[in-house]
Short mmCIF file of C-alpha atoms in Angstrom, two decimals:
data_model
loop_
_atom_site.label_atom_id
_atom_site.label_comp_id
_atom_site.label_asym_id
_atom_site.label_seq_id
_atom_site.Cartn_x
_atom_site.Cartn_y
_atom_site.Cartn_z
CA MET A 1 -7.15 -32.58 31.28
CA GLU A 2 -10.57 -33.59 30.01
CA ILE A 3 -11.70 -30.91 27.79
CA LEU A 4 -15.28 -30.49 27.12
CA ALA A 5 -16.65 -29.88 23.51
CA PHE A 6 -19.73 -28.39 22.66
CA GLY A 7 -21.90 -28.53 19.57
CA VAL A 8 -20.15 -31.53 17.81
CA GLN A 9 -22.00 -33.12 15.22
CA ALA A 10 -21.87 -36.64 13.77
CA ASP A 11 -19.37 -36.21 11.33
CA GLU A 12 -16.66 -34.40 13.10
CA LYS A 13 -16.92 -36.35 16.72
CA PRO A 14 -14.09 -38.85 15.30
CA LEU A 15 -12.09 -36.46 14.30
CA ILE A 16 -11.82 -34.44 17.13
CA GLU A 17 -11.86 -38.13 19.81
CA ARG A 18 -8.78 -39.14 17.70
CA ALA A 19 -7.08 -35.68 17.99
CA PHE A 20 -6.97 -35.68 21.38
CA ILE A 21 -4.16 -37.92 22.24
CA PRO A 22 -3.17 -38.82 26.77
CA PRO A 23 -2.74 -36.84 28.39
CA HIS A 24 -5.64 -35.05 27.48
CA GLU A 25 -9.13 -36.35 26.85
CA VAL A 26 -12.00 -34.89 25.23
CA ARG A 27 -15.80 -35.79 25.55
CA CYS A 28 -18.06 -34.39 23.03
CA LEU A 29 -21.29 -33.25 23.75
CA ASP A 30 -23.99 -32.40 20.51
CA VAL A 31 -25.77 -29.76 22.71
CA PHE A 32 -24.62 -26.46 22.50
CA LEU A 33 -23.71 -23.85 24.96
CA THR A 34 -26.20 -21.81 26.31
CA GLU A 35 -27.16 -19.64 29.82
CA ASP A 36 -29.18 -23.43 30.11
CA THR A 37 -26.65 -25.56 29.25
CA VAL A 38 -23.64 -23.79 30.96
CA PRO A 39 -23.67 -26.02 34.24
CA ILE A 40 -22.12 -29.08 32.32
CA ALA A 41 -19.01 -27.26 31.63
CA ALA A 42 -18.54 -26.85 35.40
CA GLY A 43 -14.91 -28.01 36.62
CA HIS A 44 -13.84 -28.35 33.16
CA GLU A 45 -10.66 -26.02 32.71
CA ALA A 46 -10.67 -26.03 29.13
CA ILE A 47 -13.73 -26.07 26.54
CA SER A 48 -14.49 -25.67 23.00
CA THR A 49 -16.79 -24.27 21.10
CA SER A 50 -18.80 -23.94 17.84
CA VAL A 51 -19.72 -21.35 16.20
CA ASN A 52 -23.27 -20.75 17.02
CA ALA A 53 -22.71 -21.18 20.71
CA ASP A 54 -23.53 -17.93 23.08
CA LEU A 55 -20.28 -16.49 24.77
CA GLY A 56 -21.75 -13.53 26.20
CA ALA A 57 -21.37 -12.12 29.49
CA ASN A 58 -23.41 -14.01 31.61
CA VAL A 59 -22.11 -17.52 29.85
CA LEU A 60 -19.04 -16.21 30.37
CA GLU A 61 -18.99 -15.10 34.01
CA ALA A 62 -20.89 -18.89 34.78
CA LEU A 63 -18.13 -20.41 32.87
CA ALA A 64 -15.70 -18.58 35.13
CA ALA A 65 -17.14 -19.47 38.33
CA GLY A 66 -17.52 -22.88 37.31
CA GLY A 67 -13.66 -23.31 36.52
CA THR A 68 -13.17 -23.08 33.36
CA ARG A 69 -10.50 -21.35 32.03
CA MET A 70 -9.52 -21.39 28.10
CA ILE A 71 -11.99 -21.54 24.99
CA ALA A 72 -11.35 -23.09 22.02
CA GLN A 73 -13.94 -22.19 19.60
CA ARG A 74 -14.10 -23.97 16.38
CA SER A 75 -14.25 -21.58 13.72
CA THR A 76 -12.73 -18.25 12.39
CA GLY A 77 -15.53 -15.82 13.23
CA PHE A 78 -15.58 -14.62 16.64
CA ASN A 79 -18.37 -12.17 16.90
CA ASN A 80 -20.22 -14.10 19.34
CA ILE A 81 -18.26 -13.92 22.23
CA ASP A 82 -17.61 -11.19 24.45
CA LEU A 83 -13.77 -10.87 24.37
CA ASP A 84 -14.18 -7.67 26.79
CA VAL A 85 -15.24 -9.74 29.52
CA ALA A 86 -13.34 -13.01 29.10
CA GLU A 87 -10.11 -10.26 29.34
CA ARG A 88 -11.62 -9.18 32.36
CA LEU A 89 -12.25 -12.49 33.75
CA GLY A 90 -8.35 -13.63 33.08
CA MET A 91 -9.60 -16.55 30.31
CA THR A 92 -7.59 -17.39 27.12
CA ILE A 93 -9.95 -17.15 24.39
CA ALA A 94 -8.36 -19.07 21.13
CA ARG A 95 -10.25 -19.46 17.77
CA VAL A 96 -9.34 -21.18 14.54
CA SER A 97 -7.68 -18.20 12.11
CA SER A 98 -7.70 -20.34 8.79
CA TYR A 99 -8.60 -23.50 7.44
CA SER A 100 -9.19 -24.74 3.92
CA PRO A 101 -10.73 -21.63 1.48
CA TYR A 102 -11.88 -23.90 -0.64
CA SER A 103 -14.43 -25.58 0.98
CA VAL A 104 -16.54 -22.08 1.80
CA ALA A 105 -15.34 -20.70 -1.79
CA GLU A 106 -16.68 -23.67 -3.88
CA PHE A 107 -19.97 -24.25 -1.67
CA ALA A 108 -20.58 -20.66 -2.30
CA TRP A 109 -20.14 -21.42 -6.07
CA THR A 110 -22.66 -24.16 -5.60
CA LEU A 111 -24.71 -21.96 -4.51
CA ALA A 112 -25.07 -19.54 -7.15
CA MET A 113 -24.95 -22.40 -9.61
CA ALA A 114 -28.00 -24.58 -7.90
CA VAL A 115 -30.02 -20.96 -7.80
CA ASN A 116 -29.34 -20.42 -11.45
CA ARG A 117 -29.58 -23.39 -13.13
CA ARG A 118 -33.19 -24.07 -10.56
CA VAL A 119 -31.61 -27.32 -9.47
CA VAL A 120 -33.42 -27.66 -6.86
CA ARG A 121 -36.85 -27.03 -8.44
CA ALA A 122 -35.68 -29.67 -11.38
CA SER A 123 -34.38 -32.27 -8.69
CA THR A 124 -38.12 -31.91 -6.68
CA ARG A 125 -40.17 -31.97 -9.93
CA THR A 126 -37.89 -35.40 -11.22
CA ARG A 127 -38.71 -37.04 -8.05
CA ASP A 128 -42.52 -37.11 -9.27
CA PHE A 129 -41.61 -37.57 -12.33
CA ASP A 130 -42.10 -34.85 -14.50
CA PHE A 131 -39.22 -33.70 -17.07
CA ARG A 132 -40.81 -30.21 -18.09
CA LEU A 133 -38.06 -27.98 -19.00
CA ASP A 134 -40.77 -24.94 -18.01
CA GLY A 135 -39.35 -22.66 -15.44
CA LEU A 136 -36.20 -23.87 -15.15
CA MET A 137 -34.20 -21.50 -17.65
CA GLY A 138 -30.70 -20.36 -16.22
CA ARG A 139 -27.92 -18.27 -17.76
CA ASP A 140 -24.36 -18.27 -18.85
CA LEU A 141 -21.85 -17.07 -16.50
CA HIS A 142 -19.09 -16.91 -18.59
CA GLY A 143 -19.00 -12.84 -20.02
CA ARG A 144 -20.93 -11.87 -17.55
CA THR A 145 -19.85 -9.55 -13.92
CA VAL A 146 -18.93 -11.11 -10.70
CA GLY A 147 -18.87 -8.83 -7.47
CA VAL A 148 -16.09 -9.92 -4.72
CA LEU A 149 -17.00 -8.52 -1.29
CA GLY A 150 -14.35 -9.51 0.87
CA THR A 151 -10.79 -10.66 -1.32
CA GLY A 152 -8.97 -12.65 1.77
CA LYS A 153 -8.57 -15.92 1.30
CA ILE A 154 -11.72 -16.99 0.89
CA GLY A 155 -12.73 -14.55 -1.48
CA GLU A 156 -9.26 -15.29 -3.65
CA ALA A 157 -10.35 -18.75 -4.06
CA PHE A 158 -13.70 -17.78 -5.05
CA THR A 159 -12.27 -15.00 -7.48
CA ARG A 160 -10.17 -17.82 -9.20
CA ILE A 161 -13.10 -20.20 -9.63
CA ALA A 162 -14.90 -16.72 -11.44
CA HIS A 163 -12.16 -16.71 -13.50
CA GLY A 164 -12.50 -20.13 -14.50
CA PHE A 165 -15.93 -19.50 -15.73
CA GLY A 166 -14.77 -16.31 -17.93
CA MET A 167 -16.14 -13.68 -16.35
CA ARG A 168 -15.78 -9.91 -15.54
CA LEU A 169 -14.12 -9.59 -11.98
CA LEU A 170 -14.71 -6.70 -9.44
CA GLY A 171 -13.88 -6.47 -5.80
CA TRP A 172 -14.77 -4.50 -3.07
CA ASP A 173 -12.21 -4.67 0.53
CA ILE A 174 -10.18 -2.60 2.65
CA ALA A 175 -6.91 -3.74 1.13
CA GLU A 176 -6.62 -5.39 -2.73
CA ASN A 177 -5.68 -8.07 -2.67
CA PRO A 178 -2.69 -8.85 -5.53
CA ALA A 179 -3.48 -12.58 -6.42
CA CYS A 180 -6.92 -11.05 -7.36
CA ALA A 181 -5.41 -8.04 -9.36
CA GLU A 182 -3.27 -10.40 -11.26
CA LEU A 183 -6.65 -12.04 -12.29
CA GLY A 184 -7.86 -9.27 -13.21
CA MET A 185 -9.72 -8.32 -10.81
CA ARG A 186 -10.92 -4.37 -10.67
CA TYR A 187 -11.67 -3.24 -7.30
CA VAL A 188 -14.24 -0.73 -7.61
CA PRO A 189 -16.55 1.19 -5.10
CA LYS A 190 -19.00 -0.83 -3.14
CA GLU A 191 -21.80 1.48 -4.88
CA GLN A 192 -20.81 0.27 -8.34
CA LEU A 193 -19.92 -2.88 -7.29
CA LEU A 194 -23.56 -4.09 -6.65
CA VAL A 195 -24.71 -2.05 -9.26
CA GLU A 196 -22.74 -3.63 -12.34
CA SER A 197 -22.47 -7.05 -10.78
CA ASP A 198 -24.67 -10.36 -12.27
CA LEU A 199 -23.32 -12.46 -9.43
CA ILE A 200 -22.64 -11.25 -6.05
CA SER A 201 -20.84 -13.39 -3.45
CA LEU A 202 -19.97 -11.82 0.42
CA HIS A 203 -16.54 -12.94 1.94
CA LEU A 204 -16.66 -10.40 4.72
CA PRO A 205 -16.43 -10.89 8.47
CA LEU A 206 -19.24 -9.72 10.21
CA MET A 207 -18.38 -6.46 12.37
CA PRO A 208 -20.34 -3.69 13.16
CA GLU A 209 -18.70 -1.94 10.33
CA THR A 210 -19.98 -4.94 8.05
CA GLN A 211 -23.25 -5.42 9.92
CA HIS A 212 -26.05 -4.78 7.58
CA LEU A 213 -23.73 -4.27 4.67
CA ILE A 214 -26.48 -5.30 2.82
CA ASP A 215 -29.58 -3.45 3.52
CA ALA A 216 -32.28 -1.64 1.63
CA THR A 217 -30.55 0.84 -0.25
CA ALA A 218 -27.79 -1.76 -0.65
CA LEU A 219 -30.33 -4.39 -2.41
CA LYS A 220 -32.53 -1.71 -4.11
CA SER A 221 -29.10 -0.82 -6.17
CA MET A 222 -28.59 -4.36 -7.80
CA LYS A 223 -29.72 -5.68 -10.90
CA ASP A 224 -33.92 -6.94 -10.68
CA ASP A 225 -31.88 -10.26 -12.09
CA ALA A 226 -28.63 -10.50 -9.83
CA ILE A 227 -27.59 -13.33 -8.24
CA LEU A 228 -26.67 -12.79 -4.39
CA VAL A 229 -24.84 -15.27 -2.39
CA ASN A 230 -24.07 -15.46 1.51
CA SER A 231 -21.55 -17.88 2.69
CA SER A 232 -19.87 -15.60 5.33
CA ARG A 233 -21.77 -14.28 8.15
CA GLY A 234 -25.74 -13.98 8.03
CA GLY A 235 -25.61 -10.23 10.13
CA LEU A 236 -24.02 -9.30 6.64
CA ILE A 237 -27.36 -9.04 5.27
CA ASP A 238 -30.32 -7.43 6.60
CA THR A 239 -33.02 -9.82 5.97
CA ALA A 240 -35.93 -8.54 6.71
CA ALA A 241 -35.33 -5.94 3.69
CA LEU A 242 -34.23 -8.95 1.13
CA VAL A 243 -37.89 -10.25 1.90
CA ALA A 244 -39.18 -7.32 1.04
CA GLU A 245 -37.39 -7.28 -2.45
CA LEU A 246 -37.86 -10.92 -3.09
CA ARG A 247 -41.88 -10.27 -2.54
CA GLU A 248 -41.17 -7.72 -5.21
CA GLY A 249 -40.33 -10.40 -7.49
CA ARG A 250 -36.73 -9.47 -7.69
CA PHE A 251 -33.19 -11.46 -8.36
CA THR A 252 -32.61 -14.66 -10.21
CA GLY A 253 -31.57 -16.67 -6.72
CA VAL A 254 -30.53 -15.89 -3.70
CA GLY A 255 -27.86 -18.58 -2.17
CA LEU A 256 -27.88 -18.57 1.29
CA ASP A 257 -25.47 -20.34 3.70
CA VAL A 258 -26.12 -18.43 6.55
CA TYR A 259 -28.55 -16.47 8.41
CA GLU A 260 -28.39 -13.55 11.09
CA ALA A 261 -30.80 -15.19 13.39
CA GLU A 262 -29.59 -19.18 12.91
CA ALA A 263 -28.18 -19.43 16.49
CA GLY A 264 -30.75 -21.71 18.60
CA LEU A 265 -32.09 -22.94 14.38
CA PHE A 266 -29.08 -24.05 12.56
CA PHE A 267 -27.38 -27.63 13.01
CA LEU A 268 -30.35 -28.45 15.14
CA ASP A 269 -33.76 -30.89 14.06
CA LYS A 270 -36.52 -28.28 14.31
CA SER A 271 -38.50 -30.39 11.82
CA LEU A 272 -41.17 -31.19 14.18
CA GLU A 273 -41.41 -27.94 15.51
CA ALA A 274 -43.34 -24.71 14.38
CA ILE A 275 -40.62 -22.17 13.41
CA SER A 276 -41.32 -18.86 15.12
CA ASP A 277 -39.03 -17.08 12.54
CA ASP A 278 -41.68 -15.23 10.54
CA THR A 279 -38.89 -13.47 8.48
CA LEU A 280 -36.77 -17.36 8.22
CA ALA A 281 -39.96 -19.08 7.36
CA ARG A 282 -40.98 -16.29 4.11
CA LEU A 283 -37.64 -16.51 2.86
CA VAL A 284 -37.26 -20.50 2.62
CA THR A 285 -40.82 -20.39 0.83
CA PHE A 286 -39.58 -18.28 -2.12
CA PRO A 287 -38.92 -20.66 -5.21
CA ASN A 288 -35.89 -18.52 -6.12
CA VAL A 289 -34.28 -18.56 -3.01
CA LEU A 290 -32.28 -21.68 -1.53
CA VAL A 291 -30.98 -22.01 2.26
CA THR A 292 -28.62 -24.60 3.31
CA SER A 293 -27.25 -24.19 6.91
CA HIS A 294 -24.26 -22.93 7.48
CA GLN A 295 -22.79 -26.24 5.82
CA ALA A 296 -19.63 -24.40 3.56
CA TYR A 297 -17.06 -25.15 5.47
CA TYR A 298 -18.18 -28.89 6.21
CA THR A 299 -15.42 -30.72 3.66
CA GLU A 300 -13.35 -33.48 5.29
CA ASP A 301 -10.21 -31.43 4.90
CA ALA A 302 -11.53 -27.79 6.43
CA VAL A 303 -12.88 -29.93 9.53
CA ALA A 304 -9.81 -31.90 10.51
CA GLN A 305 -7.80 -28.59 9.75
CA ILE A 306 -10.07 -27.34 12.57
CA VAL A 307 -9.84 -29.89 14.92
CA ASP A 308 -5.83 -29.97 14.20
CA ALA A 309 -6.03 -26.15 15.13
CA THR A 310 -8.01 -26.73 18.02
CA VAL A 311 -5.99 -29.13 19.76
CA LYS A 312 -2.80 -26.63 18.99
CA ASN A 313 -4.56 -24.09 20.97
CA VAL A 314 -5.44 -26.31 23.89
CA LEU A 315 -1.89 -27.58 23.78
CA ASP A 316 -0.22 -24.02 23.57
CA TYR A 317 -2.68 -22.48 26.38
CA ASN A 318 -0.96 -25.61 28.40
CA ALA A 319 2.62 -24.33 27.63
CA GLY A 320 2.05 -20.62 27.73
CA ARG A 321 2.24 -20.20 24.05
CA ARG A 322 0.83 -17.33 22.20
CA SER A 323 0.08 -18.27 18.21
CA GLU A 324 -2.19 -16.34 16.10
CA ASN A 325 -5.08 -17.82 16.84
CA VAL A 326 -5.09 -16.33 20.53
CA LEU A 327 -7.75 -13.64 20.81
CA VAL A 328 -7.54 -13.03 24.60
CA PRO A 329 -4.35 -14.13 26.37
CA ARG A 330 -3.74 -16.06 28.84
CA SER A 331 -3.41 -13.63 32.28
#
């Protein structure tokens, strides 16, 4: 069986090609799955998609009509998939339930430190041989308060690093993580966490309950000199409300590896095009904002684990097995 993999990055292509061995083959495409590209999948029983694929009702129905019966998504998140439609169509949907939490946690800290210590501004200056320190003053994080929204595996890894910095630890989640509590984390209501934290990092899935969790009210409750980091899902933050607060001169820094309208933008070269997204265009102009292109997971270790899990998902589908990765089982 030939598996068609959509949205494959150049760095991950050799990993995917080496992972699939006969009798299974894989064909990697750099285009993302959309309503425009879905005809390419015709005749392929199994396909693999990236997190920004369009797997809404129209695409799923077109896939099913073309003979696709199995979708292996190469991500943990699945908010882009209409699971009810997939079940109605008799399709099997699998994801990667976990991979290296350190990849995302370490990158979240990279964003936090970069905006705190004005690394991007400093690097831009030194390229022009401007070695002044004006405007580059940061703050020690030791002794300050970090608020972690979501204390699963990634949130725990982030917390361990915060503990190493010697920070006061606050957490919020539907269930407490004993490992975080052992580090000294105190679980508090979200409203208290937002008010007291100097650094806030988001490590939550995107669901209806968490959509715009950080809205205008939440943003206004935060300290004027707080640092906000999101390496999870863009929809957790109301970006328009964030821009409004930034225009008021608030926040020491904001580090975003995700954006709520990133589909059709992230992972693509748009450098020669006019960007019609006014919110994103405004966001990247703020000197205290750092936006990266959903790369927190992108380490050799994490991608290798994602690829291995994706191969296993396809093999399990062929064998009729069900694992913790299956979102919609084989009918």
